[in-house]
mmCIF file of C-alpha atoms and ligand atoms in Angstrom:
data_model
loop_
_atom_site.group_PDB
_atom_site.id
_atom_site.type_symbol
_atom_site.label_atom_id
_atom_site.label_comp_id
_atom_site.label_asym_id
_atom_site.label_seq_id
_atom_site.Cartn_x
_atom_site.Cartn_y
_atom_site.Cartn_z
ATOM 1 C CA UNK Q 1 28.572 180.169 142.677
ATOM 2 C CA UNK Q 2 26.565 177.680 140.668
ATOM 3 C CA UNK Q 3 23.141 178.177 139.122
ATOM 4 C CA UNK Q 4 21.309 176.473 141.979
ATOM 5 C CA UNK Q 5 22.906 178.763 144.599
ATOM 6 C CA UNK Q 6 22.054 181.847 142.568
ATOM 7 C CA UNK Q 7 18.447 180.756 142.095
ATOM 8 C CA UNK Q 8 18.124 180.020 145.820
ATOM 9 C CA UNK Q 9 19.524 183.414 146.816
ATOM 10 C CA UNK Q 10 17.354 185.211 144.265
ATOM 11 C CA UNK Q 11 14.203 183.524 145.540
ATOM 12 C CA UNK Q 12 15.087 184.443 149.103
ATOM 13 C CA UNK Q 13 15.789 188.144 148.537
ATOM 14 C CA UNK Q 14 14.252 189.402 145.292
ATOM 15 C CA UNK Q 15 10.597 190.401 144.991
ATOM 16 C CA UNK Q 16 9.180 187.688 142.756
ATOM 17 C CA UNK Q 17 7.762 189.906 139.994
ATOM 18 C CA UNK Q 18 9.425 187.906 137.190
ATOM 19 C CA UNK Q 19 8.588 184.345 136.127
ATOM 20 C CA UNK Q 20 12.234 183.603 135.403
ATOM 21 C CA UNK Q 21 13.572 180.703 133.355
ATOM 22 C CA UNK Q 22 15.639 178.428 135.647
ATOM 23 C CA UNK Q 23 18.958 179.615 134.238
ATOM 24 C CA UNK Q 24 21.616 182.117 135.311
ATOM 25 C CA UNK Q 25 23.757 183.405 132.456
ATOM 26 C CA UNK Q 26 27.395 184.077 133.196
ATOM 27 C CA UNK Q 27 29.170 185.178 130.031
ATOM 28 C CA UNK Q 28 29.366 184.718 126.297
ATOM 29 C CA UNK Q 29 30.404 186.079 122.934
ATOM 30 C CA UNK Q 30 28.045 187.539 120.356
ATOM 31 C CA UNK Q 31 24.901 185.396 120.310
ATOM 32 C CA UNK Q 32 26.449 182.506 122.241
ATOM 33 C CA UNK Q 33 25.822 182.575 125.990
ATOM 34 C CA UNK Q 34 27.021 180.283 128.782
ATOM 35 C CA UNK Q 35 25.492 179.526 132.166
ATOM 36 C CA UNK Q 36 27.462 178.907 135.364
ATOM 37 C CA UNK Q 37 27.858 175.229 134.479
ATOM 38 C CA UNK Q 38 29.276 176.091 131.073
ATOM 39 C CA UNK Q 39 26.209 175.021 129.073
ATOM 40 C CA UNK Q 40 25.988 176.873 125.747
ATOM 41 C CA UNK Q 41 22.893 178.671 124.499
ATOM 42 C CA UNK Q 42 22.140 180.427 121.208
ATOM 43 C CA UNK Q 43 20.496 183.686 122.241
ATOM 44 C CA UNK Q 44 17.413 184.688 120.240
ATOM 45 C CA UNK Q 45 16.262 187.299 122.759
ATOM 46 C CA UNK Q 46 19.293 189.583 123.195
ATOM 47 C CA UNK Q 47 17.905 190.540 126.609
ATOM 48 C CA UNK Q 48 14.623 191.828 125.295
ATOM 49 C CA UNK Q 49 15.927 193.442 122.095
ATOM 50 C CA UNK Q 50 18.677 195.172 124.096
ATOM 51 C CA UNK Q 51 22.053 193.645 123.198
ATOM 52 C CA UNK Q 52 22.036 194.902 119.606
ATOM 53 C CA UNK Q 53 25.465 193.412 118.828
ATOM 54 C CA UNK Q 54 25.233 190.526 121.276
ATOM 55 C CA UNK Q 55 27.395 190.267 124.378
ATOM 56 C CA UNK Q 56 31.036 191.043 124.927
ATOM 57 C CA UNK Q 57 31.292 193.047 121.701
ATOM 58 C CA UNK Q 58 34.824 194.426 121.419
ATOM 59 C CA UNK Q 59 34.051 197.736 119.680
ATOM 60 C CA UNK Q 60 31.177 198.579 121.996
ATOM 61 C CA UNK Q 61 33.218 197.647 125.079
ATOM 62 C CA UNK Q 62 36.044 199.896 123.878
ATOM 63 C CA UNK Q 63 33.642 202.847 123.491
ATOM 64 C CA UNK Q 64 32.101 202.252 126.909
ATOM 65 C CA UNK Q 65 35.352 201.693 128.790
ATOM 66 C CA UNK Q 66 36.990 204.732 127.147
ATOM 67 C CA UNK Q 67 34.201 206.829 128.637
ATOM 68 C CA UNK Q 68 34.596 205.061 132.005
ATOM 69 C CA UNK Q 69 38.251 206.090 131.955
ATOM 70 C CA UNK Q 70 37.105 209.720 131.604
ATOM 71 C CA UNK Q 71 34.043 210.229 133.788
ATOM 72 C CA UNK Q 72 31.156 207.905 134.694
ATOM 73 C CA UNK Q 73 28.517 210.501 135.457
ATOM 74 C CA UNK Q 74 27.951 214.207 135.449
ATOM 75 C CA UNK Q 75 24.715 215.766 136.565
ATOM 76 C CA UNK Q 76 22.556 217.341 133.920
ATOM 77 C CA UNK Q 77 23.582 220.723 135.324
ATOM 78 C CA UNK Q 78 26.713 220.456 133.153
ATOM 79 C CA UNK Q 79 27.241 219.903 129.431
ATOM 80 C CA UNK Q 80 28.204 216.400 128.323
ATOM 81 C CA UNK Q 81 30.066 215.524 125.125
ATOM 82 C CA UNK Q 82 28.679 211.958 124.689
ATOM 83 C CA UNK Q 83 25.121 213.249 125.225
ATOM 84 C CA UNK Q 84 25.507 216.072 122.711
ATOM 85 C CA UNK Q 85 27.170 213.760 120.189
ATOM 86 C CA UNK Q 86 24.418 211.145 120.500
ATOM 87 C CA UNK Q 87 21.650 213.751 120.196
ATOM 88 C CA UNK Q 88 23.329 215.074 117.049
ATOM 89 C CA UNK Q 89 23.585 211.557 115.577
ATOM 90 C CA UNK Q 90 19.918 210.858 116.332
ATOM 91 C CA UNK Q 91 18.754 214.160 114.841
ATOM 92 C CA UNK Q 92 20.906 213.762 111.726
ATOM 93 C CA UNK Q 93 19.720 210.206 111.138
ATOM 94 C CA UNK Q 94 15.995 210.852 111.764
ATOM 95 C CA UNK Q 95 15.333 214.505 111.032
ATOM 96 C CA UNK Q 96 14.319 215.142 114.656
ATOM 97 C CA UNK Q 97 15.025 218.641 116.019
ATOM 98 C CA UNK Q 98 15.548 217.986 119.733
ATOM 99 C CA UNK Q 99 16.124 214.991 122.021
ATOM 100 C CA UNK Q 100 15.410 214.386 125.707
ATOM 101 C CA UNK Q 101 17.263 211.498 127.360
ATOM 102 C CA UNK Q 102 15.897 209.264 130.115
ATOM 103 C CA UNK Q 103 16.919 205.791 131.261
ATOM 104 C CA UNK Q 104 14.204 203.486 129.959
ATOM 105 C CA UNK Q 105 11.327 203.015 127.572
ATOM 106 C CA UNK Q 106 8.768 203.994 130.165
ATOM 107 C CA UNK Q 107 10.634 207.240 130.853
ATOM 108 C CA UNK Q 108 10.906 208.003 127.141
ATOM 109 C CA UNK Q 109 7.132 207.566 126.879
ATOM 110 C CA UNK Q 110 6.509 209.661 130.013
ATOM 111 C CA UNK Q 111 8.455 212.409 128.261
ATOM 112 C CA UNK Q 112 6.382 211.999 125.092
ATOM 113 C CA UNK Q 113 3.153 212.238 127.104
ATOM 114 C CA UNK Q 114 4.398 215.391 128.831
ATOM 115 C CA UNK Q 115 5.587 216.910 125.531
ATOM 116 C CA UNK Q 116 2.220 216.267 123.847
ATOM 117 C CA UNK Q 117 0.274 217.732 126.756
ATOM 118 C CA UNK Q 118 2.498 220.797 127.004
ATOM 119 C CA UNK Q 119 2.327 221.407 123.234
ATOM 120 C CA UNK Q 120 -1.452 221.352 123.449
ATOM 121 C CA UNK Q 121 -1.519 223.484 126.618
ATOM 122 C CA UNK Q 122 0.636 226.160 124.988
ATOM 123 C CA UNK Q 123 -1.547 226.269 121.896
ATOM 124 C CA UNK Q 124 -5.075 225.355 122.982
ATOM 125 C CA UNK Q 125 -5.213 225.883 126.758
ATOM 126 C CA UNK Q 126 -5.546 223.492 129.689
ATOM 127 C CA UNK Q 127 -8.493 221.431 128.503
ATOM 128 C CA UNK Q 128 -7.177 219.509 125.488
ATOM 129 C CA UNK Q 129 -5.022 216.746 126.982
ATOM 130 C CA UNK Q 130 -6.436 213.361 126.000
ATOM 131 C CA UNK Q 131 -4.189 210.804 124.345
ATOM 132 C CA UNK Q 132 -5.476 207.939 122.232
ATOM 133 C CA UNK Q 133 -3.522 204.683 122.369
ATOM 134 C CA UNK Q 134 -4.257 201.422 120.593
ATOM 135 C CA UNK Q 135 -5.879 198.308 122.043
ATOM 136 C CA UNK Q 136 -3.295 195.650 122.966
ATOM 137 C CA UNK Q 137 -0.511 198.230 123.070
ATOM 138 C CA UNK Q 138 2.243 198.239 125.675
ATOM 139 C CA UNK Q 139 3.930 201.464 126.734
ATOM 140 C CA UNK Q 140 5.604 200.716 130.071
ATOM 141 C CA UNK Q 141 5.178 199.990 133.778
ATOM 142 C CA UNK Q 142 5.041 203.397 135.432
ATOM 143 C CA UNK Q 143 1.572 204.544 136.468
ATOM 144 C CA UNK Q 144 1.218 206.917 133.495
ATOM 145 C CA UNK Q 145 2.571 204.471 130.914
ATOM 146 C CA UNK Q 146 0.449 201.656 132.394
ATOM 147 C CA UNK Q 147 -2.487 204.005 131.981
ATOM 148 C CA UNK Q 148 -1.445 204.494 128.349
ATOM 149 C CA UNK Q 149 -1.174 200.728 127.830
ATOM 150 C CA UNK Q 150 -4.319 199.496 126.058
ATOM 151 C CA UNK Q 151 -4.723 196.174 127.880
ATOM 152 C CA UNK Q 152 -7.224 195.633 130.720
ATOM 153 C CA UNK Q 153 -4.961 193.116 132.448
ATOM 154 C CA UNK Q 154 -2.547 195.957 133.270
ATOM 155 C CA UNK Q 155 -5.297 198.124 134.782
ATOM 156 C CA UNK Q 156 -5.718 196.456 138.149
ATOM 157 C CA UNK Q 157 -4.387 196.858 141.714
ATOM 158 C CA UNK Q 158 -2.742 200.212 141.208
ATOM 159 C CA UNK Q 159 -5.676 202.520 140.695
ATOM 160 C CA UNK Q 160 -6.291 205.379 140.529
ATOM 161 C CA UNK Q 161 -4.620 205.414 137.129
ATOM 162 C CA UNK Q 162 -3.782 208.559 135.178
ATOM 163 C CA UNK Q 163 -6.832 210.067 133.494
ATOM 164 C CA UNK Q 164 -6.926 211.140 129.868
ATOM 165 C CA UNK Q 165 -6.218 207.971 127.900
ATOM 166 C CA UNK Q 166 -8.616 206.321 125.453
ATOM 167 C CA UNK Q 167 -8.013 203.003 123.707
ATOM 168 C CA UNK Q 168 -8.834 202.653 120.026
ATOM 169 C CA UNK Q 169 -9.086 199.720 117.650
ATOM 170 C CA UNK Q 170 -6.179 199.871 115.172
ATOM 171 C CA UNK Q 171 -8.324 201.368 112.391
ATOM 172 C CA UNK Q 172 -9.045 204.917 111.286
ATOM 173 C CA UNK Q 173 -12.659 204.497 112.393
ATOM 174 C CA UNK Q 174 -11.453 203.178 115.749
ATOM 175 C CA UNK Q 175 -9.337 206.285 116.282
ATOM 176 C CA UNK Q 176 -12.095 208.624 115.044
ATOM 177 C CA UNK Q 177 -14.508 207.042 117.545
ATOM 178 C CA UNK Q 178 -12.145 207.958 120.400
ATOM 179 C CA UNK Q 179 -11.160 211.391 119.088
ATOM 180 C CA UNK Q 180 -12.866 214.585 120.188
ATOM 181 C CA UNK Q 181 -11.978 218.237 120.765
ATOM 182 C CA UNK Q 182 -9.944 217.217 123.833
ATOM 183 C CA UNK Q 183 -7.577 214.895 121.925
ATOM 184 C CA UNK Q 184 -3.960 216.105 121.862
ATOM 185 C CA UNK Q 185 -2.110 213.023 120.609
ATOM 186 C CA UNK Q 186 -2.263 209.466 119.311
ATOM 187 C CA UNK Q 187 0.453 207.072 120.471
ATOM 188 C CA UNK Q 188 1.163 203.876 118.501
ATOM 189 C CA UNK Q 189 3.632 201.046 118.192
ATOM 190 C CA UNK Q 190 3.991 200.198 114.483
ATOM 191 C CA UNK Q 191 4.487 196.588 115.570
ATOM 192 C CA UNK Q 192 2.995 195.683 118.936
ATOM 193 C CA UNK Q 193 5.776 193.692 120.575
ATOM 194 C CA UNK Q 194 4.579 192.636 123.993
ATOM 195 C CA UNK Q 195 1.124 191.662 122.751
ATOM 196 C CA UNK Q 196 2.424 189.203 120.165
ATOM 197 C CA UNK Q 197 4.396 190.961 117.413
ATOM 198 C CA UNK Q 198 1.293 192.306 115.657
ATOM 199 C CA UNK Q 199 2.114 194.529 112.697
ATOM 200 C CA UNK Q 200 -0.311 197.451 112.419
ATOM 201 C CA UNK Q 201 -1.421 197.998 108.828
ATOM 202 C CA UNK Q 202 0.627 200.412 106.744
ATOM 203 C CA UNK Q 203 -2.594 201.822 105.305
ATOM 204 C CA UNK Q 204 -3.918 202.514 108.819
ATOM 205 C CA UNK Q 205 -0.701 204.298 109.819
ATOM 206 C CA UNK Q 206 -0.819 206.470 106.705
ATOM 207 C CA UNK Q 207 -4.504 207.344 107.294
ATOM 208 C CA UNK Q 208 -3.717 208.027 110.933
ATOM 209 C CA UNK Q 209 -0.910 210.390 109.971
ATOM 210 C CA UNK Q 210 -3.243 212.364 107.676
ATOM 211 C CA UNK Q 211 -6.014 212.468 110.276
ATOM 212 C CA UNK Q 212 -3.607 213.697 112.975
ATOM 213 C CA UNK Q 213 -2.106 216.353 110.709
ATOM 214 C CA UNK Q 214 -5.550 217.741 109.785
ATOM 215 C CA UNK Q 215 -6.522 218.161 113.424
ATOM 216 C CA UNK Q 216 -3.114 219.191 114.833
ATOM 217 C CA UNK Q 217 -3.199 216.010 116.914
ATOM 218 C CA UNK Q 218 0.379 214.868 117.571
ATOM 219 C CA UNK Q 219 1.463 211.472 116.269
ATOM 220 C CA UNK Q 220 3.713 209.700 118.773
ATOM 221 C CA UNK Q 221 5.431 206.499 117.651
ATOM 222 C CA UNK Q 222 6.721 204.229 120.434
ATOM 223 C CA UNK Q 223 9.857 202.657 118.943
ATOM 224 C CA UNK Q 224 11.148 201.346 122.262
ATOM 225 C CA UNK Q 225 11.227 197.800 120.895
ATOM 226 C CA UNK Q 226 11.042 198.340 117.113
ATOM 227 C CA UNK Q 227 13.814 200.948 117.046
ATOM 228 C CA UNK Q 228 17.555 200.909 116.502
ATOM 229 C CA UNK Q 229 17.688 198.641 113.476
ATOM 230 C CA UNK Q 230 15.492 195.884 114.852
ATOM 231 C CA UNK Q 231 13.049 195.810 111.912
ATOM 232 C CA UNK Q 232 15.610 196.356 109.169
ATOM 233 C CA UNK Q 233 15.039 200.128 109.338
ATOM 234 C CA UNK Q 234 16.749 202.458 111.796
ATOM 235 C CA UNK Q 235 13.256 203.296 113.105
ATOM 236 C CA UNK Q 236 10.293 201.309 111.852
ATOM 237 C CA UNK Q 237 8.097 204.307 110.982
ATOM 238 C CA UNK Q 238 10.413 204.811 107.965
ATOM 239 C CA UNK Q 239 9.160 201.512 106.536
ATOM 240 C CA UNK Q 240 5.597 202.827 106.593
ATOM 241 C CA UNK Q 241 6.470 206.195 105.042
ATOM 242 C CA UNK Q 242 5.021 208.237 107.910
ATOM 243 C CA UNK Q 243 6.446 211.298 109.674
ATOM 244 C CA UNK Q 244 5.728 211.260 113.405
ATOM 245 C CA UNK Q 245 5.871 214.365 115.631
ATOM 246 C CA UNK Q 246 7.438 212.465 118.522
ATOM 247 C CA UNK Q 247 9.412 209.192 118.521
ATOM 248 C CA UNK Q 248 10.482 207.334 121.642
ATOM 249 C CA UNK Q 249 13.086 204.617 121.885
ATOM 250 C CA UNK Q 250 15.114 202.719 124.489
ATOM 251 C CA UNK Q 251 15.830 198.946 124.694
ATOM 252 C CA UNK Q 252 18.600 198.529 122.080
ATOM 253 C CA UNK Q 253 19.647 202.176 121.913
ATOM 254 C CA UNK Q 254 22.775 201.846 124.052
ATOM 255 C CA UNK Q 255 23.458 198.202 123.200
ATOM 256 C CA UNK Q 256 22.980 196.919 126.751
ATOM 257 C CA UNK Q 257 23.101 199.932 129.035
ATOM 258 C CA UNK Q 258 19.990 201.744 130.302
ATOM 259 C CA UNK Q 259 19.099 204.668 128.055
ATOM 260 C CA UNK Q 260 15.880 206.067 126.652
ATOM 261 C CA UNK Q 261 15.311 208.889 124.200
ATOM 262 C CA UNK Q 262 12.333 211.019 123.299
ATOM 263 C CA UNK Q 263 12.845 212.681 119.908
ATOM 264 C CA UNK Q 264 10.896 215.850 119.132
ATOM 265 C CA UNK Q 265 10.239 216.692 115.500
ATOM 266 C CA UNK Q 266 9.210 219.894 113.690
ATOM 267 C CA UNK Q 267 6.453 221.694 115.529
ATOM 268 C CA UNK Q 268 7.349 219.991 118.838
ATOM 269 C CA UNK Q 269 10.952 221.224 118.764
ATOM 270 C CA UNK Q 270 10.393 224.133 121.122
ATOM 271 C CA UNK Q 271 7.922 222.531 123.491
ATOM 272 C CA UNK Q 272 10.208 222.216 126.527
ATOM 273 C CA UNK Q 273 11.921 225.080 128.327
ATOM 274 C CA UNK Q 274 14.054 225.279 131.485
ATOM 275 C CA UNK Q 275 12.632 223.245 134.350
ATOM 276 C CA UNK Q 276 9.902 221.552 132.303
ATOM 277 C CA UNK Q 277 11.385 218.070 132.620
ATOM 278 C CA UNK Q 278 14.489 216.380 133.995
ATOM 279 C CA UNK Q 279 16.229 213.235 135.216
ATOM 280 C CA UNK Q 280 19.213 212.644 137.502
ATOM 281 C CA UNK Q 281 20.616 209.738 135.503
ATOM 282 C CA UNK Q 282 19.054 210.503 132.114
ATOM 283 C CA UNK Q 283 21.608 210.528 129.306
ATOM 284 C CA UNK Q 284 24.365 208.957 131.391
ATOM 285 C CA UNK Q 285 27.657 209.558 129.519
ATOM 286 C CA UNK Q 286 28.718 205.880 129.596
ATOM 287 C CA UNK Q 287 25.367 204.813 128.155
ATOM 288 C CA UNK Q 288 25.538 207.618 125.569
ATOM 289 C CA UNK Q 289 29.078 206.594 124.547
ATOM 290 C CA UNK Q 290 27.787 203.035 124.048
ATOM 291 C CA UNK Q 291 24.826 204.362 122.044
ATOM 292 C CA UNK Q 292 27.058 206.491 119.777
ATOM 293 C CA UNK Q 293 28.989 203.340 118.922
ATOM 294 C CA UNK Q 294 25.794 201.349 118.279
ATOM 295 C CA UNK Q 295 24.228 204.034 116.079
ATOM 296 C CA UNK Q 296 27.344 204.555 114.009
ATOM 297 C CA UNK Q 297 27.343 200.818 113.227
ATOM 298 C CA UNK Q 298 23.671 200.610 112.199
ATOM 299 C CA UNK Q 299 24.557 201.389 108.592
ATOM 300 C CA UNK Q 300 22.538 200.905 105.420
ATOM 301 C CA UNK Q 301 24.420 197.645 104.794
ATOM 302 C CA UNK Q 302 23.638 196.329 108.267
ATOM 303 C CA UNK Q 303 19.942 197.193 107.827
ATOM 304 C CA UNK Q 304 19.840 195.252 104.539
ATOM 305 C CA UNK Q 305 21.499 192.344 106.332
ATOM 306 C CA UNK Q 306 18.805 192.486 109.048
ATOM 307 C CA UNK Q 307 16.082 192.422 106.373
ATOM 308 C CA UNK Q 308 17.766 189.431 104.733
ATOM 309 C CA UNK Q 309 18.128 187.504 107.990
ATOM 310 C CA UNK Q 310 14.507 188.281 108.863
ATOM 311 C CA UNK Q 311 13.331 186.915 105.506
ATOM 312 C CA UNK Q 312 15.493 183.795 105.980
ATOM 313 C CA UNK Q 313 14.010 183.165 109.431
ATOM 314 C CA UNK Q 314 10.467 183.679 108.117
ATOM 315 C CA UNK Q 315 10.823 181.360 105.106
ATOM 316 C CA UNK Q 316 12.306 178.597 107.207
ATOM 317 C CA UNK Q 317 9.943 179.016 110.153
ATOM 318 C CA UNK Q 318 6.904 178.851 107.877
ATOM 319 C CA UNK Q 319 8.076 175.402 106.710
ATOM 320 C CA UNK Q 320 7.970 173.959 110.228
ATOM 321 C CA UNK Q 321 5.068 171.640 111.013
ATOM 322 C CA UNK Q 322 2.569 173.134 113.525
ATOM 323 C CA UNK Q 323 3.629 176.713 112.731
ATOM 324 C CA UNK Q 324 0.434 178.597 111.908
ATOM 325 C CA UNK Q 325 1.707 182.096 111.282
ATOM 326 C CA UNK Q 326 4.958 184.073 111.342
ATOM 327 C CA UNK Q 327 4.556 187.808 111.988
ATOM 328 C CA UNK Q 328 6.887 190.770 112.368
ATOM 329 C CA UNK Q 329 9.570 192.590 110.416
ATOM 330 C CA UNK Q 330 13.311 192.126 110.185
ATOM 331 C CA UNK Q 331 14.629 190.510 113.355
ATOM 332 C CA UNK Q 332 11.427 191.103 115.338
ATOM 333 C CA UNK Q 333 9.595 187.843 114.815
ATOM 334 C CA UNK Q 334 6.409 186.313 116.261
ATOM 335 C CA UNK Q 335 5.613 182.612 115.766
ATOM 336 C CA UNK Q 336 2.063 181.372 116.255
ATOM 337 C CA UNK Q 337 1.846 177.619 116.715
ATOM 338 C CA UNK Q 338 -0.751 175.131 117.920
ATOM 339 C CA UNK Q 339 1.265 174.610 121.137
ATOM 340 C CA UNK Q 340 1.654 176.674 124.325
ATOM 341 C CA UNK Q 341 4.497 179.151 123.764
ATOM 342 C CA UNK Q 342 5.826 178.716 127.323
ATOM 343 C CA UNK Q 343 6.317 174.958 126.710
ATOM 344 C CA UNK Q 344 8.177 175.648 123.481
ATOM 345 C CA UNK Q 345 10.429 178.172 125.214
ATOM 346 C CA UNK Q 346 11.182 175.731 128.057
ATOM 347 C CA UNK Q 347 12.016 172.894 125.643
ATOM 348 C CA UNK Q 348 14.176 175.174 123.483
ATOM 349 C CA UNK Q 349 16.099 176.174 126.586
ATOM 350 C CA UNK Q 350 16.825 172.554 127.455
ATOM 351 C CA UNK Q 351 18.207 172.128 123.945
ATOM 352 C CA UNK Q 352 20.367 175.254 124.203
ATOM 353 C CA UNK Q 353 18.232 177.949 122.583
ATOM 354 C CA UNK Q 354 16.872 181.035 124.349
ATOM 355 C CA UNK Q 355 13.614 182.411 122.919
ATOM 356 C CA UNK Q 356 11.005 184.803 124.311
ATOM 357 C CA UNK Q 357 7.236 184.616 124.356
ATOM 358 C CA UNK Q 358 4.557 187.279 123.863
ATOM 359 C CA UNK Q 359 0.839 186.681 124.322
ATOM 360 C CA UNK Q 360 0.830 183.015 123.364
ATOM 361 C CA UNK Q 361 3.404 183.409 120.593
ATOM 362 C CA UNK Q 362 7.086 182.532 120.527
ATOM 363 C CA UNK Q 363 9.016 185.754 120.005
ATOM 364 C CA UNK Q 364 12.505 186.071 118.532
ATOM 365 C CA UNK Q 365 14.567 189.246 118.969
ATOM 366 C CA UNK Q 366 18.124 188.108 118.213
ATOM 367 C CA UNK Q 367 21.167 190.363 118.049
ATOM 368 C CA UNK Q 368 21.410 192.106 114.674
ATOM 369 C CA UNK Q 369 24.815 190.495 114.057
ATOM 370 C CA UNK Q 370 23.674 186.938 114.801
ATOM 371 C CA UNK Q 371 25.660 184.614 112.531
ATOM 372 C CA UNK Q 372 24.188 182.490 109.747
ATOM 373 C CA UNK Q 373 25.267 179.254 111.439
ATOM 374 C CA UNK Q 374 23.704 180.409 114.722
ATOM 375 C CA UNK Q 375 20.428 181.106 112.902
ATOM 376 C CA UNK Q 376 20.605 177.602 111.409
ATOM 377 C CA UNK Q 377 21.163 176.034 114.854
ATOM 378 C CA UNK Q 378 18.219 178.069 116.225
ATOM 379 C CA UNK Q 379 15.997 176.935 113.325
ATOM 380 C CA UNK Q 380 17.016 173.300 113.833
ATOM 381 C CA UNK Q 381 16.096 173.405 117.529
ATOM 382 C CA UNK Q 382 12.845 175.282 116.859
ATOM 383 C CA UNK Q 383 11.968 172.679 114.218
ATOM 384 C CA UNK Q 384 12.611 169.789 116.624
ATOM 385 C CA UNK Q 385 10.565 171.373 119.406
ATOM 386 C CA UNK Q 386 7.638 172.785 117.426
ATOM 387 C CA UNK Q 387 7.135 169.924 114.969
ATOM 388 C CA UNK Q 388 7.333 167.061 117.513
HETATM 389 C C1 LIG P 1 9.678 197.449 126.586
HETATM 390 C C2 LIG P 1 8.742 198.488 126.087
HETATM 391 C C3 LIG P 1 8.435 199.629 126.852
HETATM 392 C C4 LIG P 1 8.963 199.823 128.255
HETATM 393 O O1 LIG P 1 10.342 199.940 128.290
HETATM 394 P P1 LIG P 1 11.124 199.855 129.703
HETATM 395 O O2 LIG P 1 12.541 200.142 129.342
HETATM 396 O O3 LIG P 1 10.903 198.475 130.232
HETATM 397 O O4 LIG P 1 10.535 200.889 130.586
HETATM 398 C C5 LIG P 1 7.627 200.596 126.281
HETATM 399 N N1 LIG P 1 7.131 200.444 125.035
HETATM 400 C C6 LIG P 1 7.394 199.358 124.280
HETATM 401 C C7 LIG P 1 6.825 199.257 122.911
HETATM 402 C C8 LIG P 1 8.198 198.327 124.788
HETATM 403 O O5 LIG P 1 8.446 197.250 124.039
#
């Protein structure tokens, strides 16, 4: 197979929901990827923040294949060692009390929505179920998580959407305007990824936490993209000094296998009982074995390294002509320039660099172990493309 054959077959048989780059990736090592013609690319997307330690990582592969040698799946009617071990790791590292595993970010958020509504139902009855989300947020592609997503462009074709979501400006006043005696939760991304790597203010998050606590409104933080070391913190809420009631994550959690987690803290610990929620594949043992390996390697030293690499990227990106603003934290980076982001991404690809875009910005989400010389190659190509 060559790239052209693959592209032709894809176009013939796959529903065209993705505007794909004209490249098919075959293999690689770390942050270096190769297409079917052997062309090399530096990867500054890592999937979309998924391949935490790049591709073909020996330690991660060993953890995953060891589990494959044992058992590839058990239903959730039986106990599972990798699942229990991962839940323990997550709780020990975050202070969460209980974890529910799904397969994706959207499923993790579905679980958070259910948990918030059930918590409120148990305590306040059936009529207090509204959830406030933030304008320009992104929470997933299922009907409920699309409904939670605070962007009009996602609210077409598929109506009726799920009732009970209100969209607030990212300010305390914005949230207060949407809050009433039916509000059960506020769901936020600390850094809005899909809408352009917009960092929500630390002051806002702190005020929001206080407001929620006063009213027994649950604070849900969607760490699907920001989680698992991406920002230089294990979970980004730590950087803002807030204590959420529910945290969701997915993307990088299992280092390249599908896995989502909804972590329940403190007063939410006991919200679910038998039969309240479930998933056939959720918490797959192979994915959980991969995730245990990933989590055990996101150490304090690695997080400092991520912060350092993020600062290095930012300093050097800000020096590039035509760069107007660099946003983000750690290795979650948005670049605003005077040029169309899609053109920049296409030109970078020709020169052997894979970058992502988000709402008119170039977005970088490289593997956390990207090497210094790979960062320098990426910066050189970005400089050539953006400053020309
Ligand atoms: C990607 C993303 C999701 C959806 O995750 P899927 O695994 O694609 O379902 C939800 N929330 C945020 C913040 C995301 O970045």
